[in-house]
XYZ file of C-alpha atoms in Angstrom:
698
model
C 21.248 44.082 34.792
C 19.526 41.458 32.631
C 17.295 43.941 30.839
C 20.346 45.508 29.186
C 22.150 42.362 28.075
C 22.214 41.482 24.399
C 22.006 37.930 23.067
C 25.440 37.220 21.614
C 25.949 34.541 18.946
C 29.465 33.312 18.188
C 28.805 33.245 14.423
C 28.888 36.930 13.421
C 27.026 36.271 10.167
C 24.231 34.531 12.045
C 24.131 37.385 14.565
C 23.692 39.882 11.730
C 20.521 38.169 10.490
C 18.474 39.195 13.532
C 17.731 42.262 15.601
C 18.225 41.984 19.340
C 14.470 41.922 19.968
C 14.141 38.926 17.639
C 17.133 37.176 19.218
C 15.747 37.651 22.725
C 12.328 36.392 21.635
C 13.771 33.333 19.914
C 16.086 32.668 22.869
C 13.119 32.857 25.233
C 11.198 30.333 23.117
C 14.247 28.084 22.908
C 14.763 28.083 26.686
C 11.073 27.419 27.319
C 11.230 24.006 25.587
C 14.269 22.615 27.410
C 13.588 19.321 29.122
C 14.522 18.434 32.705
C 18.094 17.688 31.701
C 18.389 21.101 30.045
C 18.459 19.689 26.503
C 16.479 20.647 23.385
C 16.032 17.975 20.727
C 14.843 18.155 17.110
C 11.546 16.515 18.049
C 10.726 19.440 20.356
C 10.793 22.019 17.553
C 7.784 21.313 15.238
C 5.041 22.402 17.691
C 7.072 25.493 18.646
C 7.779 26.659 15.094
C 4.256 25.816 13.893
C 2.803 28.248 16.459
C 5.035 31.166 15.473
C 3.129 33.809 13.554
C 5.857 33.792 10.892
C 4.978 30.217 9.931
C 1.505 29.434 11.233
C -0.199 30.420 7.963
C 2.406 28.620 5.829
C 3.044 25.263 7.490
C 1.182 22.726 9.573
C 3.011 21.065 12.453
C 3.411 17.889 10.377
C 4.902 19.880 7.498
C 7.417 21.519 9.847
C 8.288 18.092 11.225
C 8.868 16.742 7.706
C 11.112 19.688 6.780
C 13.202 19.303 9.942
C 13.632 15.563 9.497
C 14.964 16.094 5.964
C 18.075 17.728 7.407
C 18.050 16.063 10.839
C 17.298 12.362 10.468
C 17.236 11.701 14.220
C 14.397 13.422 16.109
C 16.269 12.730 19.374
C 19.353 14.668 18.221
C 20.227 17.543 20.538
C 20.095 21.000 18.964
C 21.931 24.038 20.328
C 20.722 27.642 20.089
C 22.736 28.502 16.981
C 21.417 25.434 15.143
C 17.941 26.474 16.297
C 18.485 29.910 14.688
C 19.721 28.361 11.441
C 16.679 26.099 11.365
C 14.483 29.159 11.849
C 16.163 30.955 8.913
C 15.741 27.871 6.730
C 12.019 27.723 7.509
C 11.729 31.449 6.924
C 13.303 31.111 3.470
C 10.900 28.277 2.615
C 7.936 30.330 3.882
C 9.025 33.288 1.748
C 9.355 31.097 -1.326
C 5.976 29.475 -0.647
C 4.270 32.861 -0.352
C 5.679 33.987 -3.669
C 8.420 36.126 -2.252
C 6.509 38.253 0.271
C 8.008 38.303 3.737
C 6.155 37.691 6.976
C 4.401 40.797 8.247
C 5.859 40.619 11.749
C 9.358 41.121 10.377
C 9.317 44.897 10.342
C 13.057 44.865 9.645
C 14.301 42.307 7.163
C 16.135 39.414 8.753
C 17.129 37.432 5.690
C 20.574 37.311 4.171
C 19.917 40.441 2.092
C 22.123 43.322 3.234
C 20.309 46.460 4.344
C 20.938 49.206 1.807
C 21.448 52.674 3.248
C 19.915 55.579 1.354
C 22.801 58.032 1.274
C 20.531 60.970 0.345
C 18.347 60.341 3.374
C 21.421 59.942 5.563
C 22.774 63.283 4.305
C 19.429 64.972 4.946
C 19.173 63.633 8.492
C 22.747 64.739 9.189
C 21.880 68.225 7.888
C 18.811 68.272 10.154
C 20.883 67.267 13.189
C 23.607 69.791 12.380
C 20.971 72.516 12.112
C 18.808 71.818 15.158
C 21.451 70.622 17.626
C 24.357 72.901 16.666
C 24.045 74.906 19.891
C 23.454 71.978 22.231
C 25.816 72.280 25.197
C 26.952 68.647 24.990
C 26.716 67.827 21.272
C 28.225 70.999 19.806
C 31.741 69.633 20.317
C 30.848 66.734 17.967
C 29.001 68.815 15.372
C 28.773 69.411 12.493
C 28.741 65.781 11.394
C 30.149 64.829 8.004
C 27.489 62.944 5.989
C 30.151 61.206 3.893
C 31.509 59.346 6.944
C 30.044 57.102 9.638
C 30.281 59.842 12.264
C 26.471 59.831 12.649
C 26.474 56.177 13.709
C 29.546 56.582 15.905
C 27.872 59.432 17.789
C 24.572 57.538 18.045
C 26.275 54.704 19.982
C 26.309 56.755 23.184
C 22.543 57.352 23.129
C 22.757 61.093 23.857
C 22.161 62.174 20.248
C 18.914 60.252 19.862
C 17.593 61.460 23.228
C 18.322 65.076 22.277
C 16.693 64.572 18.870
C 13.520 63.302 20.539
C 13.391 66.505 22.591
C 13.748 68.553 19.409
C 10.800 66.678 17.880
C 8.571 66.893 20.985
C 10.051 69.365 23.476
C 10.010 68.252 27.091
C 9.603 64.527 26.386
C 12.872 63.702 28.173
C 14.122 65.456 31.286
C 17.682 66.048 30.129
C 18.893 65.742 33.731
C 18.249 62.001 33.316
C 20.532 61.647 30.265
C 24.038 60.394 30.973
C 26.224 62.977 29.233
C 29.749 62.179 30.333
C 32.369 62.207 27.589
C 33.197 58.574 28.300
C 30.231 56.395 29.240
C 30.525 52.963 30.799
C 28.319 50.166 29.336
C 25.709 50.608 32.078
C 25.316 54.357 31.456
C 25.266 53.913 27.683
C 22.536 51.284 27.901
C 20.521 53.483 30.236
C 20.579 56.196 27.560
C 19.394 53.761 24.886
C 16.648 52.405 27.141
C 15.521 55.967 27.865
C 15.621 56.691 24.132
C 13.518 53.693 23.085
C 10.871 54.161 25.781
C 10.682 57.891 25.029
C 10.468 57.207 21.286
C 7.433 55.031 21.951
C 6.007 57.835 24.079
C 5.998 60.229 21.091
C 4.539 57.707 18.641
C 7.535 55.933 17.069
C 7.238 52.248 16.209
C 10.171 50.489 17.879
C 8.804 46.934 18.092
C 11.829 45.487 16.328
C 14.624 47.543 17.885
C 16.507 46.714 21.093
C 19.159 48.551 23.077
C 21.887 46.278 21.733
C 20.948 47.285 18.174
C 21.610 50.908 19.127
C 24.816 50.027 20.988
C 26.039 48.438 17.759
C 24.555 51.399 15.801
C 23.119 49.135 13.124
C 22.766 51.726 10.322
C 19.362 50.756 8.895
C 17.782 50.675 12.361
C 19.395 53.937 13.506
C 18.348 55.720 10.311
C 14.864 54.238 10.553
C 14.436 55.553 14.089
C 15.868 58.979 13.201
C 13.520 59.121 10.207
C 10.497 58.503 12.442
C 11.593 61.122 14.989
C 12.173 63.798 12.328
C 8.869 62.951 10.638
C 7.027 63.442 13.935
C 8.725 66.832 14.331
C 7.906 67.998 10.810
C 4.265 66.874 10.961
C 3.573 68.043 14.523
C 1.420 71.018 13.477
C -0.723 69.141 10.948
C -3.804 68.857 13.150
C -6.722 71.107 14.075
C -5.514 71.606 17.628
C -2.169 73.085 16.572
C -3.379 74.662 13.302
C -7.129 75.405 13.478
C -6.818 77.157 10.077
C -6.826 73.648 8.556
C -10.608 73.728 8.908
C -10.538 75.754 5.666
C -9.785 72.490 3.844
C -13.313 71.156 4.562
C -16.865 72.382 4.052
C -18.992 70.970 6.880
C -18.887 69.200 10.242
C -18.936 65.742 8.647
C -15.815 66.609 6.688
C -14.205 67.936 9.882
C -14.708 64.527 11.516
C -13.036 62.934 8.505
C -10.155 65.424 8.758
C -9.714 64.585 12.438
C -9.256 60.928 11.559
C -6.600 61.452 8.878
C -2.918 60.742 9.632
C -0.685 63.852 9.403
C 0.804 62.903 6.021
C -2.714 62.569 4.549
C -3.598 66.004 5.962
C -0.468 67.338 4.263
C -1.572 65.847 0.941
C -5.058 67.296 1.408
C -3.527 70.725 2.090
C -1.291 70.442 -0.972
C -4.171 69.451 -3.275
C -6.310 72.259 -1.844
C -3.799 74.849 -3.070
C -3.031 73.021 -6.322
C -6.711 73.005 -7.252
C -6.949 76.750 -6.649
C -3.787 77.243 -8.745
C -5.320 75.387 -11.707
C -3.310 72.157 -11.430
C -5.554 69.469 -12.916
C -3.932 66.358 -11.437
C -4.442 64.924 -7.942
C -1.309 64.291 -5.843
C -1.800 61.021 -3.950
C 1.762 60.346 -2.778
C 5.138 61.974 -2.181
C 6.900 59.853 -4.770
C 5.715 59.226 -8.337
C 3.182 62.079 -8.344
C 5.835 64.744 -7.670
C 8.728 63.374 -9.741
C 8.303 65.821 -12.613
C 8.324 68.853 -10.278
C 5.195 70.361 -11.839
C 3.110 70.066 -8.685
C 5.834 71.868 -6.710
C 6.014 74.663 -9.302
C 2.240 75.222 -9.111
C 2.278 75.025 -5.285
C 4.999 77.653 -4.907
C 3.330 79.891 -7.488
C 0.139 79.753 -5.390
C 1.810 80.272 -2.002
C 4.693 82.621 -2.841
C 4.134 84.324 -6.188
C 6.671 86.994 -5.209
C 9.426 84.364 -5.209
C 8.118 82.183 -8.029
C 6.805 82.625 -11.545
C 6.394 80.648 -14.765
C 10.120 79.925 -15.114
C 9.961 76.504 -13.440
C 6.999 75.405 -15.546
C 8.769 76.514 -18.724
C 11.611 74.070 -18.052
C 11.249 70.848 -20.017
C 13.922 68.874 -18.180
C 12.593 67.556 -14.817
C 16.002 67.963 -13.133
C 16.288 71.604 -14.218
C 12.723 72.251 -13.045
C 13.437 70.564 -9.689
C 16.542 72.693 -9.221
C 14.571 75.887 -9.869
C 11.830 74.746 -7.472
C 14.407 74.275 -4.697
C 15.893 77.715 -5.356
C 12.423 79.266 -5.026
C 11.727 77.315 -1.828
C 14.983 78.556 -0.285
C 13.669 82.115 -0.650
C 10.981 81.044 1.835
C 13.766 79.911 4.233
C 12.912 76.242 3.642
C 15.913 74.145 4.645
C 17.413 72.358 1.642
C 17.317 68.727 2.764
C 16.832 67.197 -0.662
C 18.460 67.539 -4.065
C 16.935 67.803 -7.551
C 17.856 64.139 -7.932
C 15.770 63.210 -4.870
C 12.737 64.920 -6.410
C 13.216 63.288 -9.814
C 13.791 59.854 -8.274
C 10.735 60.280 -6.039
C 12.268 59.780 -2.577
C 9.084 59.562 -0.432
C 10.626 60.491 2.937
C 12.583 63.472 1.609
C 9.710 64.785 -0.526
C 7.363 64.567 2.455
C 9.901 66.533 4.518
C 10.157 69.137 1.752
C 6.383 69.678 1.564
C 6.181 69.848 5.369
C 8.860 72.549 5.308
C 6.800 74.577 2.827
C 3.715 74.163 5.042
C 5.584 75.459 8.102
C 6.867 78.539 6.322
C 3.818 79.460 4.239
C 0.607 77.427 4.694
C -1.520 79.944 2.759
C -4.600 79.337 4.931
C -6.893 82.114 6.076
C -7.616 83.034 9.685
C -11.406 83.092 9.315
C -12.495 83.585 12.929
C -15.861 81.878 12.379
C -14.295 78.716 10.981
C -11.460 78.719 13.525
C -13.881 78.935 16.456
C -15.713 75.959 14.970
C -12.422 74.032 14.827
C -11.664 74.906 18.440
C -15.053 73.464 19.448
C -13.887 70.116 18.062
C -10.939 69.877 20.484
C -11.132 68.119 23.856
C -10.543 69.225 27.417
C -7.047 68.752 28.852
C -7.684 65.528 30.779
C -9.528 63.877 27.871
C -6.702 64.870 25.527
C -4.086 63.383 27.865
C -5.985 60.113 28.212
C -6.537 59.933 24.444
C -2.808 60.430 23.939
C -1.888 57.793 26.538
C -4.153 55.068 25.157
C -3.263 55.892 21.534
C 0.469 55.567 22.220
C -0.054 52.436 24.306
C -1.983 50.756 21.474
C 0.696 51.689 18.939
C 3.412 50.304 21.225
C 1.801 46.853 21.116
C 2.813 46.320 17.497
C -0.719 46.002 16.117
C -1.063 46.014 12.337
C -3.152 49.206 12.348
C -1.465 52.441 13.427
C -3.755 54.738 15.425
C -3.557 58.438 14.541
C -6.745 59.706 16.175
C -8.040 57.417 18.897
C -11.692 58.435 18.917
C -12.034 58.234 15.151
C -9.878 55.171 14.524
C -11.631 52.873 17.046
C -15.166 53.540 15.805
C -15.182 50.612 13.352
C -14.093 48.219 16.120
C -11.206 46.690 14.178
C -8.382 48.318 16.142
C -9.958 47.274 19.441
C -10.245 43.698 18.188
C -6.542 43.758 17.255
C -5.652 44.968 20.760
C -7.876 42.352 22.394
C -6.189 39.663 20.304
C -2.800 40.860 21.604
C -3.938 41.036 25.219
C -6.038 37.864 25.373
C -5.019 35.379 22.705
C -7.902 33.521 21.113
C -10.582 35.833 22.516
C -11.486 37.291 19.099
C -13.602 35.349 16.630
C -12.083 36.719 13.430
C -14.683 34.941 11.285
C -17.281 37.324 12.687
C -15.110 40.427 12.224
C -14.990 42.747 9.204
C -11.702 44.355 8.199
C -11.631 48.007 7.051
C -12.494 49.693 4.808
C -16.058 49.017 5.975
C -18.862 50.454 3.843
C -21.862 48.932 5.617
C -22.539 50.600 9.017
C -23.966 47.424 10.561
C -20.602 45.697 10.039
C -18.973 48.319 12.277
C -21.664 47.656 14.897
C -20.961 43.901 14.657
C -17.246 44.495 15.275
C -17.966 46.756 18.241
C -20.557 44.362 19.664
C -17.871 41.676 19.728
C -15.541 44.161 21.474
C -18.180 44.651 24.195
C -18.870 40.900 24.460
C -15.189 40.130 24.985
C -14.951 42.948 27.532
C -17.780 41.369 29.519
C -16.042 37.978 29.343
C -12.960 39.668 30.824
C -15.176 41.010 33.628
C -15.034 44.660 32.532
C -17.642 47.014 33.963
C -19.902 47.582 30.934
C -23.387 48.059 32.342
C -25.830 49.231 29.639
C -22.972 49.762 27.165
C -23.432 48.540 23.584
C -21.236 48.369 20.500
C -23.166 51.227 18.928
C -21.825 53.568 21.637
C -18.322 53.001 20.238
C -19.529 53.400 16.633
C -21.095 56.748 17.560
C -17.782 57.891 19.067
C -18.877 58.325 22.698
C -15.558 59.553 24.069
C -16.131 58.889 27.758
C -17.271 55.331 27.122
C -14.347 54.678 24.765
C -11.858 55.977 27.354
C -13.507 53.945 30.108
C -13.307 50.761 28.021
C -9.682 51.358 27.058
C -8.695 52.048 30.660
C -10.140 48.695 31.739
C -8.363 47.007 28.827
C -5.026 48.605 29.721
C -5.466 47.742 33.406
C -6.338 44.135 32.541
C -3.214 43.923 30.378
C -0.999 45.227 33.190
C -2.403 42.829 35.757
C -2.017 39.911 33.342
C 1.613 40.779 32.609
C 2.357 40.833 36.320
C 0.635 37.490 36.806
C 2.442 35.952 33.843
C 5.811 36.590 35.460
C 4.914 33.841 37.904
C 3.863 31.538 35.073
C 7.110 32.057 33.129
C 9.374 31.792 36.158
C 7.696 28.995 38.130
C 5.371 27.346 35.646
C 2.340 27.591 37.910
C -0.635 29.881 38.111
C -2.130 31.540 41.132
C -4.597 34.195 42.195
C -5.040 37.270 40.051
C -2.889 40.316 40.746
C -5.003 43.208 42.018
C -4.682 46.959 42.479
C -4.299 46.316 46.212
C -1.338 43.984 45.566
C 0.430 46.703 43.577
C -0.231 49.286 46.299
C 1.074 46.960 49.028
C 4.153 46.058 47.020
C 5.089 49.713 46.456
C 4.630 50.673 50.104
C 6.636 47.695 51.372
C 9.392 48.330 48.843
C 9.798 51.936 49.977
C 9.625 50.993 53.671
C 12.209 48.226 53.226
C 14.596 50.794 51.702
C 14.421 52.803 54.941
C 12.211 55.578 53.561
C 9.198 57.041 55.300
C 6.867 57.904 52.392
C 3.704 55.859 51.940
C 0.654 56.141 49.695
C -2.824 55.476 51.032
C -4.316 54.948 47.581
C -3.650 55.751 43.941
C -5.455 59.069 44.453
C -3.518 60.094 47.559
C -2.997 63.858 47.132
C 0.441 63.628 48.759
C 1.666 61.840 45.631
C 1.605 65.156 43.755
C 4.961 66.124 45.286
C 6.630 63.209 43.487
C 8.705 62.261 46.522
C 7.093 58.829 46.925
C 7.906 57.789 43.349
C 11.472 59.060 43.613
C 11.875 56.904 46.726
C 10.214 53.922 45.007
C 12.513 54.184 41.987
C 15.506 54.488 44.278
C 14.303 51.456 46.232
C 14.140 49.200 43.160
C 17.477 50.497 41.782
C 19.485 52.697 44.211
C 21.793 54.225 41.587
C 19.083 55.392 39.178
C 17.983 58.516 41.102
C 20.336 61.469 41.485
C 19.029 62.939 44.721
C 20.830 66.229 44.154
C 18.299 66.863 41.344
C 15.225 66.091 43.470
C 13.150 68.651 45.343
C 10.749 68.414 48.286
C 7.878 69.081 45.903
C 6.406 71.865 48.015
C 5.779 74.419 45.248
C 4.094 73.916 41.880
C 7.402 74.472 40.122
C 9.157 71.887 42.306
C 6.337 69.394 41.706
C 6.747 69.856 37.953
C 10.522 69.327 38.204
C 10.043 66.127 40.193
C 7.297 64.789 37.909
C 9.292 65.276 34.689
C 12.344 63.688 36.329
C 10.322 60.709 37.605
C 8.981 59.880 34.137
C 12.414 60.031 32.501
C 14.069 58.022 35.291
C 11.372 55.335 35.033
C 11.881 55.110 31.267
C 15.644 55.081 31.748
C 15.210 52.155 34.113
C 13.173 50.254 31.516
C 9.528 51.150 32.146
C 7.297 51.652 29.133
C 4.935 54.417 30.298
C 2.833 57.034 28.528
C 1.718 59.458 31.227
C 2.618 63.159 31.398
C 3.964 65.204 34.337
C 0.482 66.714 34.797
C -0.882 63.235 35.554
C 1.428 62.992 38.570
C 0.917 66.575 39.723
C -2.882 66.270 39.482
C -2.783 62.675 40.860
C -4.703 61.026 38.024
C -5.329 57.701 39.743
C -5.425 55.722 36.497
C -2.052 56.997 35.361
C -0.609 56.668 38.880
C -1.590 52.978 38.819
C 0.087 52.450 35.430
C 3.284 54.083 36.678
C 3.395 52.008 39.869
C 2.574 48.775 38.033
C 5.267 49.424 35.420
C 7.920 49.981 38.099
C 6.742 46.832 39.863
C 6.845 44.829 36.628
C 10.411 45.932 35.953
C 11.527 45.181 39.502
C 10.027 41.686 39.549
C 11.965 40.747 36.411
C 15.364 41.339 37.963
C 17.514 38.265 38.699
C 17.495 38.743 42.470
C 13.710 38.545 42.414
C 11.192 39.584 45.044
C 9.891 37.607 48.009
C 6.268 36.673 47.435
C 5.388 38.076 50.840
C 6.098 41.559 49.493
C 2.768 41.392 47.657
C 0.807 40.256 50.686
C -0.581 37.458 48.551
C 1.359 34.261 49.425
C -0.456 31.945 47.038
C -0.727 34.093 43.962
C 2.034 36.640 43.654
C 4.383 36.885 40.703
C 8.065 36.273 41.201
C 11.159 37.212 39.286
C 11.569 36.541 35.592
C 14.937 36.290 33.906
C 13.843 36.712 30.320
C 15.496 40.115 30.141
C 12.662 42.157 28.649
C 11.764 45.547 30.043
C 8.587 47.605 30.183
C 4.921 46.682 30.027
C 4.627 46.954 26.254
C 7.897 45.053 25.798
C 6.366 41.964 27.350
C 3.672 42.054 24.726
C 6.108 42.631 21.858
C 8.381 39.930 23.274
C 5.670 37.393 22.584
C 4.290 38.963 19.415
C 6.041 36.377 17.248
C 3.270 33.933 18.122
C 0.645 36.641 18.104
C -0.306 36.754 21.760
C 0.610 38.245 25.092
C 0.696 34.809 26.651
C 0.352 31.195 25.565
C -0.385 30.004 29.052
C -3.378 32.039 30.178
C -6.812 32.154 28.622
C -8.874 35.163 29.588
C -8.873 34.984 33.397
C -11.177 37.285 35.332
C -10.064 40.348 37.283
C -10.836 40.100 40.989
C -12.340 43.230 42.473
C -10.122 43.335 45.550
C -9.755 47.073 45.128
C -13.429 47.966 44.722
C -12.926 51.721 44.649
C -11.537 51.930 41.104
C -13.917 49.324 39.689
C -16.971 50.862 41.335
C -15.924 54.335 40.221
C -15.584 53.060 36.648
C -18.993 51.399 36.742
C -20.651 54.493 38.219
C -18.987 56.693 35.594
C -20.188 54.451 32.777
C -23.752 54.358 34.086
C -23.869 58.133 34.527
C -22.461 58.708 31.042
C -25.026 56.304 29.562
C -27.866 58.088 31.341
C -26.588 61.516 30.242
C -26.451 60.567 26.572
C -29.394 58.172 26.213
C -31.925 60.905 25.453
C -29.986 62.073 22.437
C -29.697 58.732 20.693
């Protein structure tokens, strides 16, 4: 299956300079410039390299041409893929030197000749965490405990089971463990399925995996494996640092305005705010702004533990003059609170940010020291959303973060109010649509600048034919949740339809009619029928979909071996529906679909999420080498056909092209046809009603 194949380079050193995602992206660009005879020449490269985001701000096309001709005198000389990679590295080194040593922002993981150093303390801590939380796992217990002084962590990670299980520890229920391949000896197909499931599930809990591919995990590249494990553990440790999980956090603020600010803070900032809240009460005069230099001397920890657990603490730690001795005493006091000892005195003194953050999070979990003032807690509960709004907020937040935008979204409704994040997403989805000269980057002090950003967001939405009747940028600035969700749904839908259309552009080099909701519906029904199944869906809100049977049959139709029918139910009871829904999501991710819905979205037949699921399965299927007949879409002159570029998942197609900063070079903001009027009309009606309901209060 092409989606699981790595790009292999004969020169092992050259291979080591890139992640698999980068290799696949560069290979795709290389193949796209081949001439009719299948050759690539030096003269073809300048316009390609000049457009890459890594170089576009450093070199003009003429400058790239001059650099290439210095080493390749003949512009007609043929260049193979490995020479193409070496040329890329040479340009990258020149770009780094020209910028004064700073590396290009898109290179999340370094790809220069510098070897990736492994932090042995962090490795030991992560091994201790795994040994603790997965010791009783039915499959992994025969491999545990791991020895941190060896490479046993990386050896075990190669099968994919460990990382999948760790994700479920961080966010229980993310992966249906029935979908994990847990045989003692896995074949390459099964192993890659596990890694694909892992990466798509990691995205679904908020990890950034833009620069990691399945082949990187197969090879267990240490810095990438540790980086992913670090993100997963961080999500687990910070899971309760929000008002929904811990309403007592409202004690940290004084009024409703401060509560809004608290809602918009990332979990690590909330943790710092909590720490400083107790330090101030304990008489500590300094402000802790980070988990590194500000905690090196151990004083802040001594004050914090004295405030939270005076029965286990005392002045002894503060009396110590040597920072290492003080750090050791602090850890001994923390252990009396049952805090797991994941860091050493040396890690505190050296200011290891990841391990110190984990240590403070451990203290928070065991003794947060906050009151349970019923009046304040009820106020905090009023700030939370209903279940459906919360699920949609989660879906769109994770989808945005999966695109690889520069800004990470922690709280959707708060983080989009200045317009900047939405402009970044629009730039990813429709290259060139944003006029950055008219945009203001955060932090934004002047309110009218936020309105200007959001006005441009609305203007671009109208250009993309979104339903935005009577909607203005100020509605986003004011945080109107229903309008924000409605806008983001149309943006996500537009992105999906464009990705499906672009498959035709990349595979055949010609454009056609837009892909519509009706096309997706027809494709799914014909795919299931062709496989000899009887299920059909009348629409994306067909109540029969709640059983899950249709999607199990659709997944089986696109890849017969991916569904284990002995695990499926008829979906007649609520419990059986839940079992099917959780299995469907994990199987789709295991196949290669990047999706962010929850089982409840299938059970309750949320038509928006049902469309995203169907479209993602369709997108994956159309990429496979055998392709799909255009007639299967019931749109002979405009349907997408197979693509052999090997990427998987909706978000992957965006990240695949992120090196030149756009979702597609070949399409400029086409309009969505309203061939499925029900969803578009419903969206427009909803927006108008919401505008009417709120207009009196503005």
